[in-house]
mmCIF file of C-alpha atoms in Angstrom:
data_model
loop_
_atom_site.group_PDB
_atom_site.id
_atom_site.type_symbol
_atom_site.label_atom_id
_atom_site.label_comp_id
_atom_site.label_asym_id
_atom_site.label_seq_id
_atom_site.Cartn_x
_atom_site.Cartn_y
_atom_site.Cartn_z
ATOM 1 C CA UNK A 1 59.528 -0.915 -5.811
ATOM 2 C CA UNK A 2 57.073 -1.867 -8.453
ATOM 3 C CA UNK A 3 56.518 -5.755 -9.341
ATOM 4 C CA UNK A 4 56.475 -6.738 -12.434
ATOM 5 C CA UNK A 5 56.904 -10.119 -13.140
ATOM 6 C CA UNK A 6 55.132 -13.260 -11.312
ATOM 7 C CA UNK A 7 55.058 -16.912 -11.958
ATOM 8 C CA UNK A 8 51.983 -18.542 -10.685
ATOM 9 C CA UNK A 9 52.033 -22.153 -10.075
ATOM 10 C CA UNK A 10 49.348 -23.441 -12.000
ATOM 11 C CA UNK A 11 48.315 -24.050 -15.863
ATOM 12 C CA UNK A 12 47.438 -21.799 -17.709
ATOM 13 C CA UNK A 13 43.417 -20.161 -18.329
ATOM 14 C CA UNK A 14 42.024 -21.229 -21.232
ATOM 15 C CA UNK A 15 40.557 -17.371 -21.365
ATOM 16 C CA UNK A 16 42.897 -15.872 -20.191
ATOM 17 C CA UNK A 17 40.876 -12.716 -20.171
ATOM 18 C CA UNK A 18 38.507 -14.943 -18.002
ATOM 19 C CA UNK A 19 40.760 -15.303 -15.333
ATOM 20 C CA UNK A 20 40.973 -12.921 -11.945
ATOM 21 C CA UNK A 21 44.636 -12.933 -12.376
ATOM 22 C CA UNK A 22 44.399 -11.048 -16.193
ATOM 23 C CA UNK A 23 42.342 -7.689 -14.318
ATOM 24 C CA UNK A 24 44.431 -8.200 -11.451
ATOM 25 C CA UNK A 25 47.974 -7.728 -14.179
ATOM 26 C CA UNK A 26 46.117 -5.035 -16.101
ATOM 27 C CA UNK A 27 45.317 -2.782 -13.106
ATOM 28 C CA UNK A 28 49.322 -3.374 -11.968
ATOM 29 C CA UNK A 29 50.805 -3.272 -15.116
ATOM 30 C CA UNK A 30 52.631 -6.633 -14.647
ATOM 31 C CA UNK A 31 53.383 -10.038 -16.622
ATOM 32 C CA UNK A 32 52.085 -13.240 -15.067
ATOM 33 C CA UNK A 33 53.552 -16.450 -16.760
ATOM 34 C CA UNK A 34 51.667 -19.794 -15.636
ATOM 35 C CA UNK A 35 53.541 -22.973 -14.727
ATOM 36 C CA UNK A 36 52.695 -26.042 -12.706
ATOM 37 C CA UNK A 37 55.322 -27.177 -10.496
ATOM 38 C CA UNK A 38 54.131 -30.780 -10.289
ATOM 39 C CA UNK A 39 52.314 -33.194 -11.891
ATOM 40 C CA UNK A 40 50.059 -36.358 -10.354
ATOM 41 C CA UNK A 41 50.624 -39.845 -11.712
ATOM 42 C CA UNK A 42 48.342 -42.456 -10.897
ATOM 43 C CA UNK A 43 50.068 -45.776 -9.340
ATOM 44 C CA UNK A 44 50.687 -48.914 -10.769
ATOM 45 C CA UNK A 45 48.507 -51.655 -9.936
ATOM 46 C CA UNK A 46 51.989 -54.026 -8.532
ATOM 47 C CA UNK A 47 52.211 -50.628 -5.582
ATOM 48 C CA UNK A 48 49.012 -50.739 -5.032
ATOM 49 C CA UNK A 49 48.799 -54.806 -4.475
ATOM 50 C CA UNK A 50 51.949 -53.579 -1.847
ATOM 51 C CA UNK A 51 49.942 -52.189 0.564
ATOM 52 C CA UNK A 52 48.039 -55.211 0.916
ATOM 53 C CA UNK A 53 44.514 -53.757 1.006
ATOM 54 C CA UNK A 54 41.496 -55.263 -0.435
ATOM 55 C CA UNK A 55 38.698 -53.232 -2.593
ATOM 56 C CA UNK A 56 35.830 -55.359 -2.074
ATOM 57 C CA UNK A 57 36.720 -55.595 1.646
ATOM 58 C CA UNK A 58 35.152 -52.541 1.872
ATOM 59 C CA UNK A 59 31.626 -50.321 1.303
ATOM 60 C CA UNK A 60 32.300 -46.637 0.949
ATOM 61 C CA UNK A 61 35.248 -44.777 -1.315
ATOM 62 C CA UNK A 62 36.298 -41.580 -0.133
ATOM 63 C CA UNK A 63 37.601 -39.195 -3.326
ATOM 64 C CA UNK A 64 39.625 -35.895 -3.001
ATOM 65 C CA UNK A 65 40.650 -36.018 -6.611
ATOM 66 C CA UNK A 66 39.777 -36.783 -10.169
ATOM 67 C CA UNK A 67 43.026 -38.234 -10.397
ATOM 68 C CA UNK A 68 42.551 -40.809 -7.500
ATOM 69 C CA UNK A 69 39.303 -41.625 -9.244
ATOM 70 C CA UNK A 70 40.959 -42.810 -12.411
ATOM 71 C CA UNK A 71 43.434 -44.359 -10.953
ATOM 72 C CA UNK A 72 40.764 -46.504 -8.836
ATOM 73 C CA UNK A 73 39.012 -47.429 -11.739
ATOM 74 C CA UNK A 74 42.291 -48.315 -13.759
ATOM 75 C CA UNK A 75 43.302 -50.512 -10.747
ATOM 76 C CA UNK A 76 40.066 -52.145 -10.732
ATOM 77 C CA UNK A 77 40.286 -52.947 -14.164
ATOM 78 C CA UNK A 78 43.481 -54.335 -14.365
ATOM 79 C CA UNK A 79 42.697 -56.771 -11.691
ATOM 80 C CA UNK A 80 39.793 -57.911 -13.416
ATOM 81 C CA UNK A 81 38.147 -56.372 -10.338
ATOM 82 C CA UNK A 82 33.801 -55.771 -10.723
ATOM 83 C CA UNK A 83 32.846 -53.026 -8.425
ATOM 84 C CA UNK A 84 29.595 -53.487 -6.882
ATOM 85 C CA UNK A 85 26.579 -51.494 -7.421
ATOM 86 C CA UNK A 86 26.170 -51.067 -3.983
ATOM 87 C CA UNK A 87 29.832 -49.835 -3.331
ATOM 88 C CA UNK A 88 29.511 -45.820 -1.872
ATOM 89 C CA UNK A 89 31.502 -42.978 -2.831
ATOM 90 C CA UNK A 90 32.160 -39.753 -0.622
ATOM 91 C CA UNK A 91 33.986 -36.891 -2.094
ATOM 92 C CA UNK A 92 34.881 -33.735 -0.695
ATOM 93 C CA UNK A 93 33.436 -31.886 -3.251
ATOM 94 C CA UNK A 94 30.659 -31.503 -5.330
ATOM 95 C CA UNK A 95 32.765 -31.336 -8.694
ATOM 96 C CA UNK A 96 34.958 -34.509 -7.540
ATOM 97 C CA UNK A 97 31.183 -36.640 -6.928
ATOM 98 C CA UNK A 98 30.469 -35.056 -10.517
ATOM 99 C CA UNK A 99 33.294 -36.822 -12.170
ATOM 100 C CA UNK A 100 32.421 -39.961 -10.793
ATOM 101 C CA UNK A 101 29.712 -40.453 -14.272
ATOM 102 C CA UNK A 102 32.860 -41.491 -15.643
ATOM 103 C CA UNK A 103 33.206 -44.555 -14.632
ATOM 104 C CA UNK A 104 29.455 -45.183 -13.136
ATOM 105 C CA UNK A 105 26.114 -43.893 -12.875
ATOM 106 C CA UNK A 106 25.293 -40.949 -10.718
ATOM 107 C CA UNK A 107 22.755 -41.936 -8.145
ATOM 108 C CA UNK A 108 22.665 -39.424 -5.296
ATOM 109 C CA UNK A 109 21.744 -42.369 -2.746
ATOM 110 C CA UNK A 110 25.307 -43.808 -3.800
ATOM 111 C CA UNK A 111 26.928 -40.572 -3.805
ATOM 112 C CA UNK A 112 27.573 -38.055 -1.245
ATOM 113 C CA UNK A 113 29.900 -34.774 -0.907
ATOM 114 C CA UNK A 114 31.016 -31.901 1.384
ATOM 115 C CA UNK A 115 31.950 -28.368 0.333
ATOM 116 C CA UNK A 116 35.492 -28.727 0.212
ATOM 117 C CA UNK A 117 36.484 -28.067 3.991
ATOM 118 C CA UNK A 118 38.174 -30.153 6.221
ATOM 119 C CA UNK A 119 35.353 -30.242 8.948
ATOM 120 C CA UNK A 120 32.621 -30.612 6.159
ATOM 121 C CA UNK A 121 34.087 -33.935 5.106
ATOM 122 C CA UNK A 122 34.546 -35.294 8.385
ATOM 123 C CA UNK A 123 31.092 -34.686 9.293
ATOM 124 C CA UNK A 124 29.944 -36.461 6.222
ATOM 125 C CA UNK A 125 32.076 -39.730 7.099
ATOM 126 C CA UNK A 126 30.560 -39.567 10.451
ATOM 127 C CA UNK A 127 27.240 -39.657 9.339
ATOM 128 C CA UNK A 128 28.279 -43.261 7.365
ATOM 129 C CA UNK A 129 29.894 -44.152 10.348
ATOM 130 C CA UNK A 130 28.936 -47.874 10.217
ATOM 131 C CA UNK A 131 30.595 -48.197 6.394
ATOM 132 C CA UNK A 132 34.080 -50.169 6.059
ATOM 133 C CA UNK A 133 35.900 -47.036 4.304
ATOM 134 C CA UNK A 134 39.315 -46.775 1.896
ATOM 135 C CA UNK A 135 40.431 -43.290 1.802
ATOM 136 C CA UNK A 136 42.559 -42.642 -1.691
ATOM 137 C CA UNK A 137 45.111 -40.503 -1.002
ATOM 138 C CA UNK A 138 47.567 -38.556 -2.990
ATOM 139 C CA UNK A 139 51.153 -39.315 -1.708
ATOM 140 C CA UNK A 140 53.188 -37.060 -0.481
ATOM 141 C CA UNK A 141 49.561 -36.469 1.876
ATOM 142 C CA UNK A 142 48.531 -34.052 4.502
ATOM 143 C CA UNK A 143 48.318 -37.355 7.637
ATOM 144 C CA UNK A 144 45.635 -34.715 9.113
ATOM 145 C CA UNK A 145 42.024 -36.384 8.214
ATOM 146 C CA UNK A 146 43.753 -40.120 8.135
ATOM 147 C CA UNK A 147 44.517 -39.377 11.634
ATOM 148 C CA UNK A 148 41.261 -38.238 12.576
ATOM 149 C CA UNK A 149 39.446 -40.889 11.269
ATOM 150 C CA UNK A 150 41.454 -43.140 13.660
ATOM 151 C CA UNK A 151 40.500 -40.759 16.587
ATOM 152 C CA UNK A 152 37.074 -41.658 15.993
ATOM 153 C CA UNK A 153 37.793 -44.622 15.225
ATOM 154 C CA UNK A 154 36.338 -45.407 12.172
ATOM 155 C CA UNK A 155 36.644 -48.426 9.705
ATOM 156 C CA UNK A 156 39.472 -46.480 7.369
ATOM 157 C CA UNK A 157 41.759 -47.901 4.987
ATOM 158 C CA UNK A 158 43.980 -45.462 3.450
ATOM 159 C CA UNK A 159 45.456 -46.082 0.831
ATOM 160 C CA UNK A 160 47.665 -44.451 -1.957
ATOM 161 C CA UNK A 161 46.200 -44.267 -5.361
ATOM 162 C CA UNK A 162 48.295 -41.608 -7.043
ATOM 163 C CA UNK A 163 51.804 -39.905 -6.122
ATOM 164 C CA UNK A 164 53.170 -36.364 -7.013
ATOM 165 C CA UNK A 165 56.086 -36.076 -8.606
ATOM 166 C CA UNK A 166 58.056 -32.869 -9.893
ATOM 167 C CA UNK A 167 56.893 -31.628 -13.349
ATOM 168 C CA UNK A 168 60.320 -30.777 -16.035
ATOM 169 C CA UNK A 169 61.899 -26.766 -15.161
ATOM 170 C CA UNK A 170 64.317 -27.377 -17.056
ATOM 171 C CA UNK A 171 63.403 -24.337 -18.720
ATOM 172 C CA UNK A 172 62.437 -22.574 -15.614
ATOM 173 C CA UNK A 173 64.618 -19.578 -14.464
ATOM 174 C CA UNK A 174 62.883 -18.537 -11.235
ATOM 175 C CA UNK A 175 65.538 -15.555 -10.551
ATOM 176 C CA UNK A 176 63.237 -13.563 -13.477
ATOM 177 C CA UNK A 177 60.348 -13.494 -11.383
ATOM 178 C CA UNK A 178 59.515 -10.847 -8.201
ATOM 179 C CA UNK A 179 57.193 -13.154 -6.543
ATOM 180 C CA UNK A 180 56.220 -17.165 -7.551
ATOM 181 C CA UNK A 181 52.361 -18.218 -6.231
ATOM 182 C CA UNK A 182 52.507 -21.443 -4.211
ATOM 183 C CA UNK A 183 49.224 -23.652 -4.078
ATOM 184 C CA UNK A 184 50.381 -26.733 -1.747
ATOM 185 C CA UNK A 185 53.503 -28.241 -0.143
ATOM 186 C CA UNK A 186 54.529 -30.323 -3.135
ATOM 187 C CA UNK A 187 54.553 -27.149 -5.475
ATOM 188 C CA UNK A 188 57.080 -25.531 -2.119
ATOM 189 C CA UNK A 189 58.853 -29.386 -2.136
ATOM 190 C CA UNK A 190 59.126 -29.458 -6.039
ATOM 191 C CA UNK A 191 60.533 -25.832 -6.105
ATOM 192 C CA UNK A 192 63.320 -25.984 -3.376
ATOM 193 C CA UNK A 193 64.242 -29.491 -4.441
ATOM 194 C CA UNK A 194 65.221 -28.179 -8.423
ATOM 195 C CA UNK A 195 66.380 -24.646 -7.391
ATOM 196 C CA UNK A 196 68.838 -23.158 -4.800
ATOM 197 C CA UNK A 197 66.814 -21.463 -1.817
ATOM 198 C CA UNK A 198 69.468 -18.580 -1.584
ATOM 199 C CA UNK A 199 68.491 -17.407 -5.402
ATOM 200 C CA UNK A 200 64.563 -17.587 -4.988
ATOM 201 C CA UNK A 201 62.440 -14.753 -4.813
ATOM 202 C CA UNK A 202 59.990 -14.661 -2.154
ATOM 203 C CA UNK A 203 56.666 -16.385 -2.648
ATOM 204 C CA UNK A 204 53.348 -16.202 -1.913
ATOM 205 C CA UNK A 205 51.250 -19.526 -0.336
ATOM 206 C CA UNK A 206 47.782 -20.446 -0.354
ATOM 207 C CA UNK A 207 46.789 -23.027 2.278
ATOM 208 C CA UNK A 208 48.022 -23.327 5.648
ATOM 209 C CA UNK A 209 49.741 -26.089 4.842
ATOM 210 C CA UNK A 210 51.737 -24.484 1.928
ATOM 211 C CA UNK A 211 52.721 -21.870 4.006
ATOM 212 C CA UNK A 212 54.081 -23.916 6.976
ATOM 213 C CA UNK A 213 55.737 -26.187 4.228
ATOM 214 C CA UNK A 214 57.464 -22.969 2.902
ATOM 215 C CA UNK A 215 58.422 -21.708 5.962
ATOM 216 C CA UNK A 216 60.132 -24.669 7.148
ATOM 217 C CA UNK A 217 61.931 -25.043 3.894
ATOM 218 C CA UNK A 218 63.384 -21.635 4.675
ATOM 219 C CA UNK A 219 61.534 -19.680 1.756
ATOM 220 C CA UNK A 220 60.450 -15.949 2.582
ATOM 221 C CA UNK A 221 56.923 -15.697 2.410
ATOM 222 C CA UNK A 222 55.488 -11.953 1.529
ATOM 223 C CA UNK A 223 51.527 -13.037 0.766
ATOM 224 C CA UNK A 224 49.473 -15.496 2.350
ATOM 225 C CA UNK A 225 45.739 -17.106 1.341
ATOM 226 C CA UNK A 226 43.313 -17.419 2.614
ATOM 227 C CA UNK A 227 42.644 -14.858 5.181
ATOM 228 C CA UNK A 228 39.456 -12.356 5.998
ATOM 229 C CA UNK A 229 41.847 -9.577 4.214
ATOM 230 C CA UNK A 230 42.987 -12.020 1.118
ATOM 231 C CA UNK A 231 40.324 -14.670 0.487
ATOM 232 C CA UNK A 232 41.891 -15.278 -2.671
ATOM 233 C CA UNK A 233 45.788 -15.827 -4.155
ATOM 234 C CA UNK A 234 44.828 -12.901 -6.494
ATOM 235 C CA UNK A 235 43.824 -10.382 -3.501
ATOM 236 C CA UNK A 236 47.040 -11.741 -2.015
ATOM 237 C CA UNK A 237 49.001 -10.621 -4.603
ATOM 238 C CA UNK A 238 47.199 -7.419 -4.889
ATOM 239 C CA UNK A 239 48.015 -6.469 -1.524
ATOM 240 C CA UNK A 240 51.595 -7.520 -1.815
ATOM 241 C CA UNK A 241 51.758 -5.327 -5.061
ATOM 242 C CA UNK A 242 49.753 -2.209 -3.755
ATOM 243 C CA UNK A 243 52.158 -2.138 -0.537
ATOM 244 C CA UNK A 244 55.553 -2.570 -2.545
ATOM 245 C CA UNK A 245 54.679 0.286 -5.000
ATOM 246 C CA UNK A 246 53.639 2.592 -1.738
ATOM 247 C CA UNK A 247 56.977 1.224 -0.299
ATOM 248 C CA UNK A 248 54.935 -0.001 2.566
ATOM 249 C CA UNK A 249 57.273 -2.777 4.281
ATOM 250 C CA UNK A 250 56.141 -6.057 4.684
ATOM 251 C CA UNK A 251 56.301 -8.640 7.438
ATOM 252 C CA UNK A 252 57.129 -12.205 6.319
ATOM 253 C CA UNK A 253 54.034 -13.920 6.768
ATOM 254 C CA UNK A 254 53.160 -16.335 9.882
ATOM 255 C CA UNK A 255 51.709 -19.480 10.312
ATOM 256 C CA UNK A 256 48.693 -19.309 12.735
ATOM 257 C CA UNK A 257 47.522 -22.373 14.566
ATOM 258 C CA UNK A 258 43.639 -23.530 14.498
ATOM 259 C CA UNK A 259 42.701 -23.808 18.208
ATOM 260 C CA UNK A 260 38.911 -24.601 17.018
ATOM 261 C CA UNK A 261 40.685 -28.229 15.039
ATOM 262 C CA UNK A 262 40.678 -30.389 18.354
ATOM 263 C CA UNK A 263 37.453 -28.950 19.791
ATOM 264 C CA UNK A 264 35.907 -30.018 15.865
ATOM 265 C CA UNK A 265 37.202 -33.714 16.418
ATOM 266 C CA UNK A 266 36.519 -33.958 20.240
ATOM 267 C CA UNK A 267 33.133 -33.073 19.380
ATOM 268 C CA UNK A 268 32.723 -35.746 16.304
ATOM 269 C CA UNK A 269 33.968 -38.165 19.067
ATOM 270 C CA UNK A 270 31.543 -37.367 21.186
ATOM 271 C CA UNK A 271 28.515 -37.334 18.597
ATOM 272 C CA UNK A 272 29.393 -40.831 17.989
ATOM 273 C CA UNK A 273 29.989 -41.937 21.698
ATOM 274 C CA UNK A 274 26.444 -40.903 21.915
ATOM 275 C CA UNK A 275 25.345 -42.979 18.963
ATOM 276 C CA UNK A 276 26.967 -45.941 20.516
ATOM 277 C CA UNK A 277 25.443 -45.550 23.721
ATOM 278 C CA UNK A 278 21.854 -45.379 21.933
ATOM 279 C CA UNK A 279 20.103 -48.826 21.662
ATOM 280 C CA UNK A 280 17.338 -49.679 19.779
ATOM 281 C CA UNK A 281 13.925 -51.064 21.707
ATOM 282 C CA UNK A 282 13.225 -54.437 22.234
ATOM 283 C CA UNK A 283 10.330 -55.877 20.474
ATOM 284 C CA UNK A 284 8.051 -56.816 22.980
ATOM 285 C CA UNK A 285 7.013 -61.051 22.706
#
């Protein structure tokens, strides 16, 4: 069976002839329509007063998001609300910390950022373990690194800055598609929430997350990312496409559990047990 039509979650390339997905439709002779799923609002600044959580209670700012950020900045604003110049920002990634010059100036001693992993960021907070810390978080979140921090015990104060909500497919007819490209659990919550799981095509996920969440919504996934065979959604696909138009069949795809997660956090609470336990000399009189 050849593919030949797939609707990728996401907006649309600017070039398209830029994008890995264009060589990738050439080379199979297929249509690719872009769509996002979802869309993130920030939140108003009465549901954020809600959760009862004070800015300038605290030192550090983590950031996942651009949108978070603006929302952050909006909230501060409408409460009349001066963030100090010594407030700190951590970000998971380097483009997030970029988009900070926004709103203030970039000083790297007021800035910090992972590379976009889980472990990465964790590592980071550790390192400012003594901060008071409010992590904005997208709602519906992952509870995965809000949990952690409580492991280890940390000063954390998350908090919801922004929610996702389901973008308009009202002209959306998923049936035309062979295969629709999932990039997180909203985009599988947004999807099986507007359409009847009986008439969807099977997907492909990117994320372990995505692919649990489609999995236990009952969706048939056929490609999974990342992986050391399919690093990316488009090699994914490829693979997918290659094996259908050999008539190779293919297993649904499985969700495999990290064994190395709790080993990573037992050994964060341990580097800071030891940090504890370390006291600084005495002066002498």
């Amino acid at each position: 069976m050849k593919i030949s039509k797939i609707l990728v979650s996401q907006p649309r390339p600017a070039v398209i002839e830029k994008s890995p997905f264009y060589e990738f439709s050439q080379t199979h002779e297929l249509n690719i329509d872009y769509k996002p799923l979802i869309r993130v609002v920030g939140v108003s600044l009465k549901e954020f007063r809600a959760q009862r959580t004070e800015i300038l209670d605290h030192t550090t700012m983590i950031f996942s998001s651009r949108t978070t950020i603006d929302s952050f900045f909006r909230i501060c604003e409408e409460a009349r609300i001066t963030v100090p110049e010594t407030m700190k920002y951590i970000c998971n990634t380097e483009a997030v910390a970029l988009y900070l010059q926004k709103y203030i100036v970039y000083r790297k001693r007021k800035i910090s950022f992972a590379d976009g992993t889980f472990n990465s960021l964790v590592e980071l907070i550790v390192k400012h373990k003594d901060e008071k810390f409010m992590l904005a978080l997208t709602e519906p979140f992952k509870p995965e690194l809000p949990e952690t921090l409580a492991k280890l015990k940390l000063s954390v104060s998350p908090v919801v800055f922004a929610r996702t909500v389901s973008a308009d497919m009202s002209d959306l007819h998923p049936e035309e598609y062979d295969i629709i490209a999932l990039y997180s659990p909203n985009d599988v919550k947004a999807l099986t929430e507007n359409f009847d799981i009986e008439k969807l095509p099977v997907v492909a996920t990117f994320g372990e997350a995505t692919l649990r969440a489609a999995k236990e919504a009952g969706l048939k996934v056929k490609a999974s990312a990342p992986s050391p065979e399919a690093p990316s959604m488009v090699k994914a696909l490829d693979i997918y496409c290659t094996k259908m138009e050999e008539g190779v069949a293919i297993d649904d795809a499985v969700v495999k559990e990290d064994k190395d997660k709790e080993e990573f956090i037992r050994a964060q609470q341990s580097k800071l047990q030891k940090k504890s336990r370390t006291r600084t000399p005495k002066k002498e009189a």
